[in-house]
CSV table of C-alpha atoms in Angstrom, one decimal:
chain,number,residue,atom,x,y,z
A,1414,MET,CA,0.0,0.0,0.0
A,1415,THR,CA,1.2,3.3,-0.8
A,1416,SER,CA,1.2,6.0,1.8
A,1417,LYS,CA,-0.5,9.2,1.0
A,1418,PRO,CA,1.0,12.4,1.7
A,1419,ASP,CA,0.0,14.3,4.8
A,1420,LYS,CA,-2.6,16.9,4.2
A,1421,ILE,CA,-1.6,20.4,4.6
A,1422,PRO,CA,-3.6,22.0,7.3
A,1423,ALA,CA,-5.9,24.6,5.9
A,1424,LYS,CA,-5.6,28.2,6.9
A,1425,PRO,CA,-8.4,29.5,9.1
A,1426,PRO,CA,-10.9,31.4,7.2
A,1427,PRO,CA,-10.5,35.2,7.4
A,1428,ALA,CA,-12.9,37.3,9.3
A,1429,ARG,CA,-15.9,38.5,7.6
A,1430,GLY,CA,-15.5,41.7,5.8
A,1431,ARG,CA,-11.7,41.6,5.9
A,1432,THR,CA,-9.3,40.3,3.2
A,1433,PRO,CA,-6.1,38.9,4.4
A,1434,VAL,CA,-3.6,41.1,2.6
A,1435,SER,CA,-0.1,41.3,4.0
A,1436,LYS,CA,1.7,44.5,3.0
A,1437,PRO,CA,5.0,45.7,4.3
A,1438,LEU,CA,5.1,48.9,6.3
A,1439,SER,CA,5.8,52.0,4.4
A,1440,THR,CA,8.8,54.1,4.9
A,1441,ALA,CA,6.8,56.9,6.4
A,1442,SER,CA,5.3,54.6,9.1
A,1443,THR,CA,8.7,53.2,9.9
A,1444,ARG,CA,10.1,56.7,10.4
A,1445,ALA,CA,7.1,57.5,12.6
A,1446,LYS,CA,7.8,54.4,14.7
A,1447,GLN,CA,11.5,55.4,15.0
A,1448,VAL,CA,10.5,58.9,16.0
A,1449,THR,CA,8.2,57.5,18.7
A,1450,THR,CA,10.8,55.1,20.0
A,1451,THR,CA,13.7,57.7,20.1
A,1452,LYS,CA,11.5,60.4,21.6
A,1453,PRO,CA,12.3,59.5,25.2
A,1454,ALA,CA,16.0,59.6,24.4
A,1455,SER,CA,15.7,63.2,23.1
A,1456,VAL,CA,13.8,64.1,26.2
A,1457,ALA,CA,16.6,62.6,28.2
A,1458,GLU,CA,19.1,64.7,26.3
A,1459,LYS,CA,17.3,67.9,27.1
A,1460,LYS,CA,17.6,67.3,30.8
A,1461,PRO,CA,20.7,68.8,32.4
A,1462,LEU,CA,23.3,66.2,33.1
A,1463,ARG,CA,24.9,66.4,36.5
A,1464,THR,CA,27.6,63.8,36.0
A,1465,PRO,CA,29.4,63.2,32.8
A,1466,GLY,CA,30.7,59.9,31.5
A,1467,ALA,CA,29.1,56.5,32.2
A,1468,SER,CA,25.9,57.8,33.8
A,1469,THR,CA,24.9,59.5,30.6
A,1470,THR,CA,25.5,56.2,28.7
A,1471,THR,CA,23.6,54.2,31.2
A,1472,GLN,CA,20.6,56.5,31.1
A,1473,SER,CA,20.5,56.4,27.3
A,1474,LEU,CA,20.6,52.6,27.4
A,1475,LYS,CA,17.8,52.4,30.0
A,1476,VAL,CA,15.6,54.6,27.8
A,1477,SER,CA,16.3,52.4,24.8
A,1478,GLU,CA,15.3,49.3,26.7
A,1479,LYS,CA,11.8,50.5,27.4
A,1480,PRO,CA,9.1,48.8,25.3
A,1481,THR,CA,7.8,50.8,22.5
A,1482,ARG,CA,4.2,50.7,21.5
A,1483,ASN,CA,3.4,50.1,17.9
A,1484,PRO,CA,0.4,52.0,16.6
A,1485,PRO,CA,-2.5,49.7,15.7
A,1486,ASN,CA,-2.6,48.6,12.1
A,1487,THR,CA,-6.1,47.8,11.1
A,1488,ARG,CA,-5.0,46.6,7.7
A,1489,THR,CA,-2.7,43.8,8.6
A,1490,PRO,CA,-3.8,40.8,10.8
A,1491,ALA,CA,-2.0,39.8,13.9
A,1492,THR,CA,-0.8,36.6,12.3
A,1493,ASN,CA,1.2,38.3,9.5
A,1494,ALA,CA,2.8,40.9,11.9
A,1495,LYS,CA,6.6,40.4,12.0
A,1496,PRO,CA,8.5,41.2,15.1
A,1497,ARG,CA,10.6,44.4,14.6
A,1498,VAL,CA,13.8,45.1,16.3
A,1499,ASN,CA,13.9,48.4,18.1
A,1500,ILE,CA,17.2,50.0,17.0
A,1501,THR,CA,18.1,53.1,19.0
A,1502,LYS,CA,21.3,54.9,18.7
A,1503,SER,CA,23.0,55.3,22.0
A,1504,ASN,CA,24.1,58.9,22.5
A,1505,PRO,CA,27.9,59.4,22.9
A,1506,PRO,CA,29.2,60.5,26.2
A,1507,SER,CA,28.4,64.1,26.6
A,1508,THR,CA,31.3,66.4,26.4
A,1509,THR,CA,29.5,69.3,28.1
A,1510,LYS,CA,31.2,70.5,31.2
A,1511,PRO,CA,29.2,70.0,34.4
A,1512,GLY,CA,27.7,73.1,35.8
A,1513,PRO,CA,28.2,74.2,39.4
A,1514,SER,CA,26.4,71.8,41.8
A,1515,ALA,CA,24.2,72.7,44.7
A,1516,SER,CA,27.0,72.1,47.1
A,1517,THR,CA,29.3,74.6,45.4
A,1518,SER,CA,26.6,77.2,44.6
A,1519,GLY,CA,27.9,79.6,47.2
A,1520,ALA,CA,31.5,79.6,45.7
A,1521,LYS,CA,32.4,81.6,42.6
A,1522,TYR,CA,32.6,79.5,39.5
A,1523,SER,CA,35.9,79.9,37.7
A,1524,PRO,CA,36.1,78.5,34.2
A,1525,PRO,CA,39.0,76.2,33.5
A,1526,LEU,CA,42.1,77.6,31.9
A,1527,SER,CA,42.3,76.9,28.2
A,1528,ALA,CA,45.4,75.2,26.8
A,1529,THR,CA,45.7,77.5,23.8
A,1530,PRO,CA,46.6,81.2,24.4
A,1531,PRO,CA,44.1,83.8,23.3
A,1532,VAL,CA,44.5,85.2,19.9
A,1533,SER,CA,45.4,88.9,20.0
A,1534,THR,CA,43.3,91.3,17.9
A,1535,LYS,CA,46.3,93.5,17.1
A,1536,GLU,CA,48.0,93.0,13.8
A,1537,GLN,CA,51.4,91.4,14.2
A,1538,GLY,CA,54.2,92.4,12.0
A,1539,PRO,CA,56.0,90.1,9.6
A,1540,THR,CA,58.2,87.6,11.3
A,1541,PRO,CA,61.9,88.1,10.6
A,1542,THR,CA,63.4,85.7,8.2
A,1543,SER,CA,66.9,84.7,7.4
A,1544,ASP,CA,66.3,83.5,3.9
A,1545,PRO,CA,68.4,85.7,1.6
A,1546,LEU,CA,65.8,85.5,-1.2
A,1547,GLN,CA,63.0,86.7,1.0
A,1548,VAL,CA,65.2,89.4,2.4
A,1549,ALA,CA,66.1,90.6,-1.1
A,1550,ALA,CA,62.4,90.4,-2.1
A,1551,GLN,CA,61.5,92.6,0.9
A,1552,LEU,CA,64.4,95.1,0.3
A,1553,TYR,CA,64.1,95.5,-3.4
A,1554,PRO,CA,60.8,97.5,-3.5
A,1555,TRP,CA,62.2,100.0,-0.9
A,1556,MET,CA,65.5,100.3,-2.7
A,1557,TYR,CA,63.8,100.9,-6.0
A,1558,MET,CA,61.4,103.5,-4.5
A,1559,THR,CA,64.3,105.4,-2.8
A,1560,SER,CA,66.4,105.4,-5.9
A,1561,THR,CA,63.5,106.6,-8.0
A,1562,LEU,CA,62.7,109.4,-5.5
A,1563,GLU,CA,66.4,110.4,-5.3
A,1564,ALA,CA,66.5,110.6,-9.1
A,1565,CYS,CA,63.4,112.7,-9.2
A,1566,PHE,CA,64.8,115.0,-6.5
A,1567,GLN,CA,68.1,115.4,-8.3
A,1568,THR,CA,66.3,116.2,-11.6
A,1569,ALA,CA,64.1,118.8,-10.0
A,1570,GLU,CA,67.0,120.3,-8.1
A,1571,GLU,CA,69.1,120.5,-11.3
A,1572,ALA,CA,66.2,122.2,-13.2
A,1573,ALA,CA,65.6,124.7,-10.4
A,1574,ARG,CA,69.4,125.5,-10.2
A,1575,LYS,CA,69.5,126.1,-14.0
A,1576,ASP,CA,66.5,128.4,-13.8
A,1577,LEU,CA,68.1,130.3,-10.9
A,1578,GLU,CA,71.4,130.7,-12.7
A,1579,ALA,CA,69.6,131.9,-15.8
A,1580,ARG,CA,67.6,134.4,-13.8
A,1581,ALA,CA,70.7,135.6,-12.0
A,1582,LYS,CA,72.4,136.3,-15.3
A,1583,LEU,CA,69.4,138.3,-16.5
A,1584,VAL,CA,69.3,140.3,-13.2
A,1585,GLU,CA,73.0,141.0,-13.4
A,1586,GLU,CA,72.7,142.3,-17.0
A,1587,GLU,CA,69.7,144.5,-16.0
A,1588,GLU,CA,71.6,145.8,-12.9
A,1589,SER,CA,74.7,146.5,-15.0
A,1590,GLU,CA,72.6,148.6,-17.4
A,1591,ILE,CA,71.0,150.4,-14.5
A,1592,ALA,CA,74.3,151.0,-12.8
A,1593,ASP,CA,75.8,152.5,-16.0
A,1594,GLN,CA,72.8,154.8,-16.4
A,1595,ARG,CA,73.1,155.9,-12.8
A,1596,ILE,CA,76.8,156.6,-13.0
A,1597,ARG,CA,76.2,158.6,-16.2
A,1598,PHE,CA,73.3,160.5,-14.6
A,1599,GLU,CA,75.4,161.4,-11.5
A,1600,ALA,CA,78.3,162.5,-13.7
A,1601,GLU,CA,76.1,164.7,-15.7
A,1602,ARG,CA,74.6,166.3,-12.6
A,1603,ALA,CA,78.1,166.9,-11.2
A,1604,ALA,CA,79.2,168.5,-14.4
A,1605,ASP,CA,76.2,170.8,-14.5
A,1606,LEU,CA,76.7,171.8,-10.9
A,1607,TYR,CA,80.4,172.6,-11.6
A,1608,ASP,CA,79.5,174.6,-14.7
A,1609,GLU,CA,76.9,176.6,-12.7
A,1610,LEU,CA,79.2,177.2,-9.9
A,1611,ALA,CA,81.8,178.5,-12.3
A,1612,THR,CA,79.5,181.0,-14.0
A,1613,ASP,CA,77.0,181.9,-11.2
A,1614,LEU,CA,77.7,184.8,-8.9
A,1615,PHE,CA,75.6,183.2,-6.2
A,1616,ALA,CA,77.9,180.2,-6.1
A,1617,LYS,CA,80.9,182.6,-5.6
A,1618,GLU,CA,79.4,184.8,-2.9
A,1619,ALA,CA,77.5,182.3,-0.8
A,1620,PRO,CA,80.5,180.4,0.6
A,1621,SER,CA,82.4,183.5,1.5
A,1622,ILE,CA,79.4,185.1,3.2
A,1623,MET,CA,78.7,181.9,5.2
A,1624,GLN,CA,82.4,181.7,6.3
A,1625,THR,CA,82.3,185.4,7.3
A,1626,PHE,CA,79.1,184.8,9.3
A,1627,MET,CA,80.7,181.9,11.2
A,1628,SER,CA,83.9,183.7,12.1
A,1629,HIS,CA,82.0,186.9,13.1
A,1630,GLY,CA,79.9,184.9,15.5
A,1631,ASP,CA,82.9,183.5,17.3
A,1632,ALA,CA,84.6,186.9,17.6
A,1633,CYS,CA,81.4,188.5,18.9
A,1634,ALA,CA,81.0,185.9,21.6
A,1635,GLN,CA,84.6,186.3,22.8
A,1636,LEU,CA,84.6,190.1,22.7
A,1637,GLU,CA,81.2,190.4,24.5
A,1638,ALA,CA,82.5,188.3,27.4
A,1639,GLU,CA,85.6,190.5,27.7
A,1640,ALA,CA,83.5,193.6,27.6
A,1641,LEU,CA,81.2,192.4,30.4
A,1642,GLN,CA,84.2,191.5,32.6
A,1643,LEU,CA,85.8,194.9,32.0
A,1644,ALA,CA,82.6,196.8,32.8
A,1645,THR,CA,82.0,194.9,36.0
A,1646,GLN,CA,85.5,194.2,37.4
A,1647,GLY,CA,87.8,196.7,35.6
A,1648,ALA,CA,91.1,196.0,34.0
A,1649,ILE,CA,93.1,193.0,35.1
A,1650,GLU,CA,96.4,195.0,34.9
A,1651,PRO,CA,95.5,198.7,35.0
A,1652,ASP,CA,97.9,201.1,33.4
A,1653,GLU,CA,98.7,204.0,35.7
A,1654,ASP,CA,99.8,206.3,32.9
A,1655,ALA,CA,96.7,205.6,30.8
A,1656,PRO,CA,94.0,203.9,32.8
A,1657,LEU,CA,91.3,204.7,30.1
A,1658,GLN,CA,93.2,203.1,27.2
A,1659,VAL,CA,91.7,199.7,27.8
A,1660,TYR,CA,88.2,201.0,27.5
A,1661,ASN,CA,89.0,202.9,24.3
A,1662,GLU,CA,90.5,199.7,22.7
A,1663,MET,CA,87.4,197.7,23.8
A,1664,LEU,CA,85.2,200.4,22.2
A,1665,ASP,CA,87.1,200.2,19.0
A,1666,ASN,CA,86.9,196.4,18.8
A,1667,LEU,CA,83.1,196.5,19.5
A,1668,ASP,CA,82.7,199.2,16.8
A,1669,THR,CA,84.6,197.0,14.3
A,1670,LEU,CA,82.4,194.0,14.9
A,1671,HIS,CA,79.3,196.1,14.7
A,1672,THR,CA,80.4,197.4,11.3
A,1673,GLU,CA,81.1,193.9,10.1
A,1674,ALA,CA,77.7,192.8,11.3
A,1675,VAL,CA,76.0,195.6,9.4
A,1676,GLU,CA,77.9,194.8,6.2
A,1677,LEU,CA,77.2,191.1,6.6
A,1678,GLU,CA,73.5,191.8,7.0
A,1679,SER,CA,73.4,193.9,3.8
A,1680,SER,CA,75.3,191.1,1.9
A,1681,ILE,CA,72.8,188.5,3.0
A,1682,LEU,CA,69.9,190.7,2.1
A,1683,ARG,CA,71.4,191.3,-1.3
A,1684,LEU,CA,72.0,187.5,-1.8
A,1685,THR,CA,68.5,186.5,-0.8
A,1686,SER,CA,66.8,189.1,-2.9
A,1687,GLN,CA,68.8,188.2,-6.0
A,1688,ARG,CA,66.8,186.5,-8.8
A,1689,PRO,CA,68.4,184.5,-11.6
A,1690,ASP,CA,66.5,186.4,-14.3
A,1691,ASP,CA,69.4,187.5,-16.4
A,1692,GLN,CA,71.1,184.1,-16.3
A,1693,GLU,CA,70.6,181.0,-18.3
A,1694,PRO,CA,67.6,178.8,-17.3
A,1695,THR,CA,68.6,176.2,-14.7
A,1696,SER,CA,67.3,172.8,-14.1
A,1697,GLU,CA,64.6,172.0,-11.5
A,1698,ASN,CA,67.1,170.3,-9.2
A,1699,ASN,CA,69.4,173.4,-9.2
A,1700,SER,CA,66.6,175.7,-8.5
A,1701,THR,CA,65.6,173.5,-5.6
A,1702,ALA,CA,69.1,173.6,-4.2
A,1703,ARG,CA,69.2,177.4,-4.6
A,1704,SER,CA,66.0,177.8,-2.7
A,1705,GLN,CA,67.2,175.7,0.2
A,1706,ILE,CA,70.5,177.7,0.4
A,1707,LEU,CA,68.6,180.9,0.4
A,1708,SER,CA,66.3,179.8,3.2
A,1709,VAL,CA,69.5,179.0,5.3
A,1710,PHE,CA,70.8,182.5,4.7
A,1711,ALA,CA,67.5,184.0,5.5
A,1712,ALA,CA,67.5,182.3,8.8
A,1713,CYS,CA,70.9,183.9,9.5
A,1714,LEU,CA,69.4,187.4,9.4
A,1715,PRO,CA,67.7,187.3,12.9
A,1716,VAL,CA,71.0,186.0,14.4
A,1717,LEU,CA,72.9,188.9,12.9
A,1718,ARG,CA,70.4,191.5,14.2
A,1719,ALA,CA,70.7,190.0,17.7
A,1720,ARG,CA,74.5,190.3,17.4
A,1721,ILE,CA,74.2,194.0,16.4
A,1722,SER,CA,72.0,194.7,19.3
A,1723,ASN,CA,74.3,192.9,21.7
A,1724,LEU,CA,77.3,194.8,20.4
A,1725,SER,CA,75.5,198.1,20.8
A,1726,MET,CA,74.6,197.2,24.4
A,1727,ALA,CA,78.2,196.3,25.0
A,1728,GLN,CA,79.4,199.6,23.6
A,1729,ASP,CA,77.0,201.5,25.9
A,1730,LEU,CA,78.2,199.4,28.9
A,1731,ILE,CA,81.9,200.1,28.2
A,1732,ASP,CA,81.2,203.7,27.6
A,1733,GLY,CA,79.5,204.1,30.9
A,1734,ALA,CA,82.3,202.2,32.7
A,1735,GLN,CA,84.8,204.6,31.0
A,1736,GLU,CA,82.9,207.7,32.2
A,1737,ASN,CA,82.6,206.3,35.7
A,1738,LEU,CA,86.4,205.7,35.8
A,1739,SER,CA,87.2,209.1,34.4
A,1740,ILE,CA,84.9,210.8,37.0
A,1741,SER,CA,86.5,208.9,39.8
A,1742,LEU,CA,90.0,209.8,38.6
A,1743,ARG,CA,89.1,213.5,38.3
A,1744,MET,CA,87.6,213.5,41.8
A,1745,GLU,CA,90.7,211.8,43.1
A,1746,SER,CA,92.8,214.4,41.5
A,1747,LEU,CA,90.8,217.1,43.1
A,1748,GLY,CA,91.2,215.5,46.5
A,1749,LEU,CA,87.5,214.9,47.0
A,1750,LEU,CA,88.1,211.2,47.6
A,1751,ASP,CA,89.9,209.9,50.6
């Protein structure tokens, strides 16, 4: 007898109104499940960690061991549901530094010193180098710039020097022409003056009159002082034979000076009143010089008049002293005086 194969047990009939369709889960549902399973881990990460290291790793593992609830799937029957492995990534050990604990809350928290020095905000200069190529590359621009500037300065200085030399030559030529003209002009003026002095009577009389005026003033001053002394004190060495001779000589000297003063006054008046009508026409400069000289001679007239009056007064004073002396001598001769 041949053995018949065992019958395959029949599948239970599906529930009424449901069709047994086994579909794999979509990617979106899988992501949703993973989000729901990893949600407690993210919550755990947001909490402040007090102790770093193994405690953080242990806490993340505990959170991953908690059973996750799958959302009900109404489309797939319970028989076709495949067990899924909950894969959660364990968080790496936190590298955050623990904050100050409750026990050390009263103390000041000092951050740990960093191993690297702080970067300075100031610009640092180029580091010195010993490479000859780099040194040459750094020096060449400066050397080129200095040589170019020196060449420019030398060119400008040379151009300015040439301009100054040319201008100096022009000025020297102009000054030489002006100097020649000035010398010629002065020579012409001197020649005209000498010609006028040689032909003009004014030029001949004016110097002699002025010289006489000066000498007459000195003589008057000396003689007036002697006359005053003679009238007040008498003769220094009286002559017994002719005691009145000194007074007579003084009167003669005073009379001579008085006559000279009168003649000098008349000469000055004649010189100042003279007009160059009958002579050749003179230049403007010569007429100006003549007017200045005439004004000087006109100023001498009041001085001469004062001298004449002083000489007259001295004559009167000596004359009176002579009369007094003669009266005293006559009375003495008559025996009227003791």
